[in-house]
Coordinates of N, CA and C in Angstrom, one line a residue:
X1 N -42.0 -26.2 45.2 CA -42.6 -25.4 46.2 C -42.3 -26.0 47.6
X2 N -42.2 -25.2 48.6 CA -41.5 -25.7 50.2 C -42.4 -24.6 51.2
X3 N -42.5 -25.4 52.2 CA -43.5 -24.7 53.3 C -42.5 -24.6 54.6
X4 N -41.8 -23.5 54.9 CA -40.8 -23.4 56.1 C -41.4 -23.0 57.3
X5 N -40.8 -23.2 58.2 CA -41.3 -22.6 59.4 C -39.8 -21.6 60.1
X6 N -40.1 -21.1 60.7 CA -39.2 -19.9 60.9 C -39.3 -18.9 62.5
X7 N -38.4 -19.1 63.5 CA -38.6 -18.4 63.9 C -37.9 -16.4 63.8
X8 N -38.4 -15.8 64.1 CA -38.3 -14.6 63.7 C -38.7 -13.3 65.0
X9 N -37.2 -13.2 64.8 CA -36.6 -11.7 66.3 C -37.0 -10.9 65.8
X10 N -38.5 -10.5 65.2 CA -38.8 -9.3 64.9 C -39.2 -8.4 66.1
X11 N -39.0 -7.1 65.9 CA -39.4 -5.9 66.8 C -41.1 -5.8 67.1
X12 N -41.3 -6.4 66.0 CA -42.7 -5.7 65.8 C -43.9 -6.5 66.7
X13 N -45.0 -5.5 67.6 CA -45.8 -5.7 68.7 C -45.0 -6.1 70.2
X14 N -43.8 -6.2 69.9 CA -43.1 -6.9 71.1 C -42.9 -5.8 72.4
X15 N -43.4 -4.6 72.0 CA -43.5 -3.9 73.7 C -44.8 -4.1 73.9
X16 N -45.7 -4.0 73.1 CA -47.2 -4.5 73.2 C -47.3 -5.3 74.1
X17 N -46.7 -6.9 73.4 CA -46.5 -8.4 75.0 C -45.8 -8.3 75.7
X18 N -44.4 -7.0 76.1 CA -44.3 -6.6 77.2 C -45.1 -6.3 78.5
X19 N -46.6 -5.8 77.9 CA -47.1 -5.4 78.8 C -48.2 -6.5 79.3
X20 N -48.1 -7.8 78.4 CA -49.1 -8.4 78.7 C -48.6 -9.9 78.3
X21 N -47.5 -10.5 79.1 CA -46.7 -11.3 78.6 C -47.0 -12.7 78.1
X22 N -48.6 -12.8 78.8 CA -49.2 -14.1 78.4 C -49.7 -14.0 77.6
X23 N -49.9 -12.8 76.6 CA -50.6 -12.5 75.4 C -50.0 -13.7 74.3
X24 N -50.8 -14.2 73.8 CA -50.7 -15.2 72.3 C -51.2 -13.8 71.3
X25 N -50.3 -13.6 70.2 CA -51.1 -13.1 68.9 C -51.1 -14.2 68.0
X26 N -52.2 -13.9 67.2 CA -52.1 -14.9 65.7 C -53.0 -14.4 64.8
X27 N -51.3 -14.1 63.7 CA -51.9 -13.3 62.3 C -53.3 -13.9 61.9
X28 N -53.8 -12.8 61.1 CA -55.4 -12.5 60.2 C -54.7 -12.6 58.8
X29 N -54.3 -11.2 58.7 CA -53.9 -10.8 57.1 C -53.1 -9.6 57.4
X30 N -52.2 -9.6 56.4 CA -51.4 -8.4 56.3 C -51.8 -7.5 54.9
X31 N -51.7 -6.5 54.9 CA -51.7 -5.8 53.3 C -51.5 -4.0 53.1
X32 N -50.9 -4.0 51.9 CA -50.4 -2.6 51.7 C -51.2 -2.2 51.0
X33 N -51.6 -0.6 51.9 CA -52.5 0.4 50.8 C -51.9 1.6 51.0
X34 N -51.2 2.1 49.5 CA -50.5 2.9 49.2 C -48.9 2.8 49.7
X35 N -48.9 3.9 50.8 CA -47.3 3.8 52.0 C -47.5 3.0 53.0
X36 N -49.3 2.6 53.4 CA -49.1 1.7 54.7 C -49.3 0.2 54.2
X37 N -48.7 0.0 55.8 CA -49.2 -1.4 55.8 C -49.5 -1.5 57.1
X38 N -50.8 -2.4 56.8 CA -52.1 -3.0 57.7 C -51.6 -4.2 58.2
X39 N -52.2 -4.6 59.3 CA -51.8 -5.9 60.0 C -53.4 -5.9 60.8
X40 N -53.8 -7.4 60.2 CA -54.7 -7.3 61.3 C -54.5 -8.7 62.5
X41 N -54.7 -9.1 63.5 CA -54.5 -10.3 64.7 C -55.5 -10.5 65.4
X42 N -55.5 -11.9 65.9 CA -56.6 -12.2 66.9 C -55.4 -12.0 68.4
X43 N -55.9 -11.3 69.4 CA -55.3 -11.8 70.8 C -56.0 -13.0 71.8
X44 N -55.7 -13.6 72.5 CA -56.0 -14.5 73.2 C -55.1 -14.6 74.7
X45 N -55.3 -15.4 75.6 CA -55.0 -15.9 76.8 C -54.0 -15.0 77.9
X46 N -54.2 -13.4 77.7 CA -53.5 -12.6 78.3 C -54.6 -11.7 79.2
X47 N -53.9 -10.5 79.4 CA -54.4 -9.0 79.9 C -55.1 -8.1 78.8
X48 N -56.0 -8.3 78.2 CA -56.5 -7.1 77.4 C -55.8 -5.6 77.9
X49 N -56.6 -5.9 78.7 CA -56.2 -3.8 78.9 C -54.8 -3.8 79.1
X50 N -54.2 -4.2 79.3 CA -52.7 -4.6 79.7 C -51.8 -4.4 78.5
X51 N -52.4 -5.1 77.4 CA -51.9 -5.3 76.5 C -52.2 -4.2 75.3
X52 N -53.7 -3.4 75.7 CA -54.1 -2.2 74.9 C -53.0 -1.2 75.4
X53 N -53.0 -0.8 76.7 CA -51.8 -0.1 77.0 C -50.9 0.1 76.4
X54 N -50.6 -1.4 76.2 CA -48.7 -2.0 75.5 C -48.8 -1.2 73.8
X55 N -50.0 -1.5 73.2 CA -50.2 -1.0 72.2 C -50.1 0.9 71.9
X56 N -50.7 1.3 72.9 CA -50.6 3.4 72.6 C -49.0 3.2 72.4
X57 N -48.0 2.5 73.5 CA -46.4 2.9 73.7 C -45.8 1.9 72.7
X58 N -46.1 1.1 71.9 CA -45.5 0.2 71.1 C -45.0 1.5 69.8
X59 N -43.6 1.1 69.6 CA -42.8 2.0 68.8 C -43.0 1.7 67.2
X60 N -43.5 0.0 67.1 CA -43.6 -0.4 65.8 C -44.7 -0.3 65.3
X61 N -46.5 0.1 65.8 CA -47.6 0.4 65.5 C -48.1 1.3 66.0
X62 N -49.1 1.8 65.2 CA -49.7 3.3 65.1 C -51.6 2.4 64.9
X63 N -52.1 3.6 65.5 CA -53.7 3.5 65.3 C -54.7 2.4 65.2
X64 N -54.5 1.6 66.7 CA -55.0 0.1 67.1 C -55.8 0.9 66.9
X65 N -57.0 -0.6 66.6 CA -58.4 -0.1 66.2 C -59.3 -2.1 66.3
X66 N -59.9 -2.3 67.6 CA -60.6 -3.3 67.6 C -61.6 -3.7 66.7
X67 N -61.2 -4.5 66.2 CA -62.9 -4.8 65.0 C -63.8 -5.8 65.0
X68 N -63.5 -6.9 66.1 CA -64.5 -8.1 66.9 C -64.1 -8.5 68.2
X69 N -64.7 -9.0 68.6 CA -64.7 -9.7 69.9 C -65.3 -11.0 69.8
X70 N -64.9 -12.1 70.6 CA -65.4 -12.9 71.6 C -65.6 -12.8 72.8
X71 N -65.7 -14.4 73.1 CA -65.6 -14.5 74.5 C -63.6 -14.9 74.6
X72 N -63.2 -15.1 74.3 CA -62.1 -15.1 74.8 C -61.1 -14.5 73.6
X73 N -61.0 -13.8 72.5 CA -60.1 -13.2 71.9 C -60.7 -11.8 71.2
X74 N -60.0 -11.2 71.0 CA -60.5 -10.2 70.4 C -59.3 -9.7 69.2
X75 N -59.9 -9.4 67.9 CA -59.4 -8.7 66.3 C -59.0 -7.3 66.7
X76 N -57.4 -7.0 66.2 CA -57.4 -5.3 66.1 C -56.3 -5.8 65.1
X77 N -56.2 -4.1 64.6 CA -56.0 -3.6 62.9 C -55.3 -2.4 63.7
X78 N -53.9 -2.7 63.1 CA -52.5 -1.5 63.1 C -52.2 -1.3 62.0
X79 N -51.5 0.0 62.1 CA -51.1 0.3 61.1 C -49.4 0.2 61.3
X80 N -48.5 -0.1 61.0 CA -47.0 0.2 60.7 C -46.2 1.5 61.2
X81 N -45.3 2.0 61.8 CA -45.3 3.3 62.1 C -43.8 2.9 60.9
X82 N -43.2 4.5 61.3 CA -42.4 4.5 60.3 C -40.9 3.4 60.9
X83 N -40.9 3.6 62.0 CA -40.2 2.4 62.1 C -40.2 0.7 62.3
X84 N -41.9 0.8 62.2 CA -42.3 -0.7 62.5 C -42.0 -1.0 60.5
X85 N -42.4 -0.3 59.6 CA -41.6 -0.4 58.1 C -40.9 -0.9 57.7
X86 N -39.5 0.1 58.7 CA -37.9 -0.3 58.4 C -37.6 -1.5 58.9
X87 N -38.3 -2.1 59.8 CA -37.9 -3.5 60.4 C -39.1 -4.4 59.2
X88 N -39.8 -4.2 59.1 CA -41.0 -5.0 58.2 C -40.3 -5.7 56.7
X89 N -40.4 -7.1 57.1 CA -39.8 -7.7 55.6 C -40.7 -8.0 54.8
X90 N -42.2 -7.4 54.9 CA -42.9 -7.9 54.0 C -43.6 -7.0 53.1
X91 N -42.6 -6.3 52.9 CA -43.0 -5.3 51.2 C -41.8 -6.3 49.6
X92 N -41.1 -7.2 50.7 CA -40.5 -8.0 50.1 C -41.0 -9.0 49.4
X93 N -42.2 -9.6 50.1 CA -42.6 -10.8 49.9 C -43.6 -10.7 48.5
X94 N -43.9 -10.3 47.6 CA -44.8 -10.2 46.5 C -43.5 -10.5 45.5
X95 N -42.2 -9.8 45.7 CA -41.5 -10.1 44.6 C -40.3 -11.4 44.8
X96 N -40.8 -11.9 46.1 CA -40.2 -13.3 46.2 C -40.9 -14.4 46.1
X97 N -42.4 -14.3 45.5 CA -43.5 -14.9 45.6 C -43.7 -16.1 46.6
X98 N -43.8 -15.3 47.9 CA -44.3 -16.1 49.2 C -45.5 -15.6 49.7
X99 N -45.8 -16.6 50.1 CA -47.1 -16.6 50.7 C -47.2 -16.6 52.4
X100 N -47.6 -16.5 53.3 CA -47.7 -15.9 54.6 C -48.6 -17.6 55.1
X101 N -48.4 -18.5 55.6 CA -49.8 -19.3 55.9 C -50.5 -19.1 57.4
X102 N -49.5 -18.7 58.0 CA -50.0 -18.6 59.6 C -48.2 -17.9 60.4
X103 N -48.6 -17.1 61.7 CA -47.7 -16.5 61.9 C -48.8 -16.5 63.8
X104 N -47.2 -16.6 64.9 CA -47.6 -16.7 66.1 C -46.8 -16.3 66.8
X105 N -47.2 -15.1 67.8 CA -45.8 -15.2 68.9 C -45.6 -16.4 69.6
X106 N -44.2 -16.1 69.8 CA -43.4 -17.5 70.1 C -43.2 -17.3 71.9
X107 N -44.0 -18.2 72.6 CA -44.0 -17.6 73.9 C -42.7 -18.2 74.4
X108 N -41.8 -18.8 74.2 CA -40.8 -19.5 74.7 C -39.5 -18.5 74.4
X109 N -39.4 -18.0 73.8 CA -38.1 -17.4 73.2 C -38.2 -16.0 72.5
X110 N -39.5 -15.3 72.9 CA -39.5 -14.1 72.1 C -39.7 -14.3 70.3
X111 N -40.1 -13.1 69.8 CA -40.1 -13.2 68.6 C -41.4 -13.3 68.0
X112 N -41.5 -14.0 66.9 CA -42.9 -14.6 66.1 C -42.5 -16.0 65.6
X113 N -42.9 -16.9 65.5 CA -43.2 -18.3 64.6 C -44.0 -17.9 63.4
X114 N -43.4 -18.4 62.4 CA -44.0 -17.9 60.7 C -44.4 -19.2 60.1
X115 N -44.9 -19.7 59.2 CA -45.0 -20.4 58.5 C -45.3 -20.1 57.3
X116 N -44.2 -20.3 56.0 CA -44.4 -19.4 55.0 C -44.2 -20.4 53.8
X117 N -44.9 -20.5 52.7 CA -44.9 -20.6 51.7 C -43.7 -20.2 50.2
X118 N -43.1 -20.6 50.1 CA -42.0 -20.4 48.9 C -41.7 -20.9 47.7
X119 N -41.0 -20.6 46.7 CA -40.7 -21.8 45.6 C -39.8 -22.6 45.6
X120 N -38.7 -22.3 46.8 CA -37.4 -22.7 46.2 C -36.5 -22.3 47.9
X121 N -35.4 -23.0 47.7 CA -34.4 -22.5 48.9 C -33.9 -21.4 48.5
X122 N -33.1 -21.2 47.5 CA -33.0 -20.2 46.8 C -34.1 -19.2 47.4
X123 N -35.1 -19.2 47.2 CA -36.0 -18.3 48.2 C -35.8 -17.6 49.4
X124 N -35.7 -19.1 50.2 CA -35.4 -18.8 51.4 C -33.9 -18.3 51.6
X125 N -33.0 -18.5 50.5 CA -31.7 -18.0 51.4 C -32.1 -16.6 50.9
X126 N -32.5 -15.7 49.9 CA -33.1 -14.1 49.5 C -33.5 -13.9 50.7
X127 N -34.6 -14.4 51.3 CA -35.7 -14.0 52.6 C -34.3 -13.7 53.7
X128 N -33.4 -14.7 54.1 CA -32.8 -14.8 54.9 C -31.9 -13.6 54.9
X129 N -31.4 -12.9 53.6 CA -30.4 -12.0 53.4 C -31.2 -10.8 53.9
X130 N -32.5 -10.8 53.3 CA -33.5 -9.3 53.4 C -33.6 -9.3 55.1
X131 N -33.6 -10.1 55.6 CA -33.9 -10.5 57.4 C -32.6 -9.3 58.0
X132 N -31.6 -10.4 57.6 CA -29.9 -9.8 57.6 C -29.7 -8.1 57.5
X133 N -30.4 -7.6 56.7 CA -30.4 -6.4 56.3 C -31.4 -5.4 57.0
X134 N -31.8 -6.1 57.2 CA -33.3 -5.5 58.1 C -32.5 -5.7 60.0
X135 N -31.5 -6.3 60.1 CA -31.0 -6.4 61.6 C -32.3 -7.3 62.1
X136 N -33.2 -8.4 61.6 CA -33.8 -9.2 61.9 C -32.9 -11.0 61.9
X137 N -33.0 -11.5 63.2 CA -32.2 -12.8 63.5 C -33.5 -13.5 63.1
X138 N -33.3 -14.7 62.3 CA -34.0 -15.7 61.6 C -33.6 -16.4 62.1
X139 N -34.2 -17.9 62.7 CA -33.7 -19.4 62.7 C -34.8 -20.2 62.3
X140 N -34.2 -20.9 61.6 CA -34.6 -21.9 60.6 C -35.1 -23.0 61.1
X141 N -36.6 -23.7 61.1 CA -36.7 -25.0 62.4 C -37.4 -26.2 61.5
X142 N -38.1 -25.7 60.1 CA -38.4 -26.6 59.3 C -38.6 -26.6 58.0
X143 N -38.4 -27.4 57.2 CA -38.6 -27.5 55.6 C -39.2 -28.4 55.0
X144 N -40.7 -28.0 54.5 CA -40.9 -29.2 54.1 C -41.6 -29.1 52.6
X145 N -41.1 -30.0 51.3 CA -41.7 -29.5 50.0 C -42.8 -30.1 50.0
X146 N -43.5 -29.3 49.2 CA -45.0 -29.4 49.3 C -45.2 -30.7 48.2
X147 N -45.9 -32.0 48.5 CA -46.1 -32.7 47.5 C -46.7 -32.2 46.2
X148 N -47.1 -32.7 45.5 CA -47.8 -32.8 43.9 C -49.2 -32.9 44.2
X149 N -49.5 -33.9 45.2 CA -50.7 -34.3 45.3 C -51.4 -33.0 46.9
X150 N -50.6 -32.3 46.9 CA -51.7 -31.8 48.2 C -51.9 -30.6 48.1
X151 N -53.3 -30.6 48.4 CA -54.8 -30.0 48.6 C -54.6 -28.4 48.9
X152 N -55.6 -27.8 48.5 CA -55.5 -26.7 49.0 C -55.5 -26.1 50.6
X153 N -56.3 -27.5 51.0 CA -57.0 -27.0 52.3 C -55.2 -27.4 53.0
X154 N -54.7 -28.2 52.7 CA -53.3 -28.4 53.3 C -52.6 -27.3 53.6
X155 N -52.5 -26.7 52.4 CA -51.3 -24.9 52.6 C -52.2 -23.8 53.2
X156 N -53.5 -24.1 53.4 CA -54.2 -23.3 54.0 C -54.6 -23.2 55.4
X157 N -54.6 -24.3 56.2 CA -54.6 -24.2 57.4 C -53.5 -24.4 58.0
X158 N -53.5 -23.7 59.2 CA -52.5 -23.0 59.9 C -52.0 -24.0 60.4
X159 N -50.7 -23.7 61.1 CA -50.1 -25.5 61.3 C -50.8 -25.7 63.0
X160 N -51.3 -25.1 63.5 CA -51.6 -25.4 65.0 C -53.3 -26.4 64.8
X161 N -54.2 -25.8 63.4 CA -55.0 -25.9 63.1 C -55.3 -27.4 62.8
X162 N -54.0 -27.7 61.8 CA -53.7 -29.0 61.5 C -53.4 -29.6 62.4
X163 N -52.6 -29.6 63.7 CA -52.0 -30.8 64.8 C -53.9 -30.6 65.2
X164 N -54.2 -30.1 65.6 CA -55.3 -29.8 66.5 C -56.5 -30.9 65.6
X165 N -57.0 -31.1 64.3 CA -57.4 -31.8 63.6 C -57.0 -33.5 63.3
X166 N -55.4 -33.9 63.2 CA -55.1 -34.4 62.6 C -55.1 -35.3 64.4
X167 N -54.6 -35.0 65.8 CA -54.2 -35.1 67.1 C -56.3 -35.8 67.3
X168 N -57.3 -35.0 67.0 CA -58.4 -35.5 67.4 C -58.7 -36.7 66.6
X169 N -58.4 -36.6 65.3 CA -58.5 -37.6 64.7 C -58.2 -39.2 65.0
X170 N -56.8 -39.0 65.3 CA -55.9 -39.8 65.5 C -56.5 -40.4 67.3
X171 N -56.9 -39.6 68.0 CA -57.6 -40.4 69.3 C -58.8 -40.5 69.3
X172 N -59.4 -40.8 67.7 CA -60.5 -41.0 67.7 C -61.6 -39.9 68.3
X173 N -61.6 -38.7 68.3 CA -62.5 -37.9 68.6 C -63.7 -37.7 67.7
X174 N -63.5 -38.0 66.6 CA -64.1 -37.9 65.5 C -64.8 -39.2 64.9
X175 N -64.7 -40.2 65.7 CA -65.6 -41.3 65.9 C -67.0 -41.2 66.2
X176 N -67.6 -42.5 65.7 CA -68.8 -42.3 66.2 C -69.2 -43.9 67.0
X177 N -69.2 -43.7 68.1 CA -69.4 -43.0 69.1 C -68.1 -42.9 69.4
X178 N -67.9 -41.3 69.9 CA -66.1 -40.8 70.4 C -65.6 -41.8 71.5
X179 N -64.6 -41.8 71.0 CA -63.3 -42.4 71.7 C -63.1 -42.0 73.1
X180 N -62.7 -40.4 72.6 CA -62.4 -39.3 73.9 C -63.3 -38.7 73.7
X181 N -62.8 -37.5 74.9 CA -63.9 -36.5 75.1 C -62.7 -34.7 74.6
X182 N -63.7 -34.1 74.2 CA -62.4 -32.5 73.9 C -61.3 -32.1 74.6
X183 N -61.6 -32.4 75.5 CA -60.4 -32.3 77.0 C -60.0 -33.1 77.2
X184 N -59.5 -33.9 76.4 CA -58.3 -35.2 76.8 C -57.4 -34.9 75.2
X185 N -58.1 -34.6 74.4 CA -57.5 -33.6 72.9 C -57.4 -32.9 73.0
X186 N -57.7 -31.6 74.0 CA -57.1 -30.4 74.2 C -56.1 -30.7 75.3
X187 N -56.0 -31.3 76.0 CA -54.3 -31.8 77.2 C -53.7 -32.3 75.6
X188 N -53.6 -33.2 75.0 CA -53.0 -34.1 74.1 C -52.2 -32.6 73.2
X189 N -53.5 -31.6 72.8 CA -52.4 -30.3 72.3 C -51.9 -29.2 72.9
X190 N -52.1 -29.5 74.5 CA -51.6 -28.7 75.7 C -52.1 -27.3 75.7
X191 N -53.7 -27.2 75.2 CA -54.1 -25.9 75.5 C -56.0 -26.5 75.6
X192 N -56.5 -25.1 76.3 CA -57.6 -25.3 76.9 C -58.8 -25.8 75.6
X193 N -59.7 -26.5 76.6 CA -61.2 -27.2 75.8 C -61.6 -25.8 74.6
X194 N -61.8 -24.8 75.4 CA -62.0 -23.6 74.3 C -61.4 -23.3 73.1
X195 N -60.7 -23.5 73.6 CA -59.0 -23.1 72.5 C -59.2 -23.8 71.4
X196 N -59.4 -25.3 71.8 CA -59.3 -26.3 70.7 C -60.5 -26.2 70.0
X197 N -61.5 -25.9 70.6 CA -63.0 -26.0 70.0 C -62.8 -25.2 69.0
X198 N -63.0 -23.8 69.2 CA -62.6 -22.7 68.2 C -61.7 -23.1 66.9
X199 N -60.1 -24.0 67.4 CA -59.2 -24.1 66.4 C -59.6 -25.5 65.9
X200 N -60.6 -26.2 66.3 CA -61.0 -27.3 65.4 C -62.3 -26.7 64.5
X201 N -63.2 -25.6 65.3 CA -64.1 -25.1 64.1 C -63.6 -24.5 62.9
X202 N -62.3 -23.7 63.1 CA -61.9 -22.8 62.0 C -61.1 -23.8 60.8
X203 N -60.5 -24.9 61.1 CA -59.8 -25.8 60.6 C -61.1 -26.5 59.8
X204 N -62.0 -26.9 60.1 CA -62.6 -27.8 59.7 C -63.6 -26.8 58.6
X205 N -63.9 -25.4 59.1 CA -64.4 -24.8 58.0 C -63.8 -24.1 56.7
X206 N -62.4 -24.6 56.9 CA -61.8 -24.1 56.3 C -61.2 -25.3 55.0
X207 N -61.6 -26.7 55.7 CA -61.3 -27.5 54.4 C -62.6 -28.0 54.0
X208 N -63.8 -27.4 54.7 CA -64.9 -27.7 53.7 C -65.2 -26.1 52.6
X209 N -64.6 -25.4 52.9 CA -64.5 -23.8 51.9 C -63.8 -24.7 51.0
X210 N -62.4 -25.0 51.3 CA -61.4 -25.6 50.1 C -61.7 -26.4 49.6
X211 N -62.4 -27.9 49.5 CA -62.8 -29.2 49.1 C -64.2 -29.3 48.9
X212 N -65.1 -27.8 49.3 CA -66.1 -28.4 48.6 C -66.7 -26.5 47.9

């Protein structure tokens, strides 16, 4: 088993963060019912309305539909149009048995950042041909096999979730009495006190779901 990271020139939501370029997405869950397929995302650190806009004119989704809020991100659920489909490589993914762990636009270079679960390179070179065929540019930025010994909560949290965990740890945030303070861990992962609170709550609830 191998955990890759991947960046990926997909089409899809990319006129959306045209309209709202500071927009961060980051996958929920994807899934097919019947012909469609659902995508659901959190947004963060952009233009809402800016980026709702981006969404009516976006060519690759059909029928945003908000389903939470905070204070600083908000959940919407699209549906696929018929061309966001033909670009879509993941009607593929059940019969190459991958798993999805976390997915992010890439604010540096366009695209999405994937992190995906596989069995085999062999896998990944399939994934890479279906990309190929799809007129999707793949570049390849990490491979790593999953030991014998690790955890569920490991392939389960998202890899931002993990630096953001593993970064507090390591400067003693998680001491008693702390070392630092959240905002010398949130510079340390180069995004705001909020940001990190949130991605240290969801990280941390997520390996007491898995481990206990």
């Amino acid at each position: 088993m191998i955990v890759v990271e991947v960046r990926m020139e997909s089409p899809i939501l990319q006129e959306s963060l045209a309209h709202a370029p500071e927009m961060i997405i980051n996958y929920e869950e994807m899934y097919q019912t019947g012909n469609e397929i659902l995508f659901l995302f959190w947004t963060t650190e952009g233009d809402l309305a800016a980026f709702e806009d981006g969404l009516d004119a976006d060519p690759t989704v059909a029928n945003p539909t908000q389903l939470a809020e905070t204070q600083t991100r908000r959940l919407y659920r699209v549906t696929f149009t018929k061309y966001g489909k033909s670009v879509a490589t993941y009607p593929a993914w059940p019969e190459l048995d991958m798993s999805l762990l976390d997915a992010t636009t890439a604010t540096t270079h366009g695209g999405w950042i994937l992190r995906i679960q596989m069995s085999n390179r062999e896998t990944l070179q399939q994934f890479q041909e279906i990309c190929a065929e799809n007129g999707i540019d793949i570049f390849l930025k990490t491979v790593h096999k999953v030991r014998e010994n690790t955890t569920e909560a490991d392939t389960q949290l998202t890899s931002s979730q993990r630096e953001a965990l593993l970064t507090a740890r390591e400067l003693g945030y998680f001491q008693v009495p702390r070392r630092v303070p959240l905002a010398t861990v949130a510079d340390h992962c180069g995004i705001s006190s909020q940001a990190l609170s949130e991605r240290l709550r969801r990280g941390t609830a997520t390996v007491i779901d898995t481990a206990l």
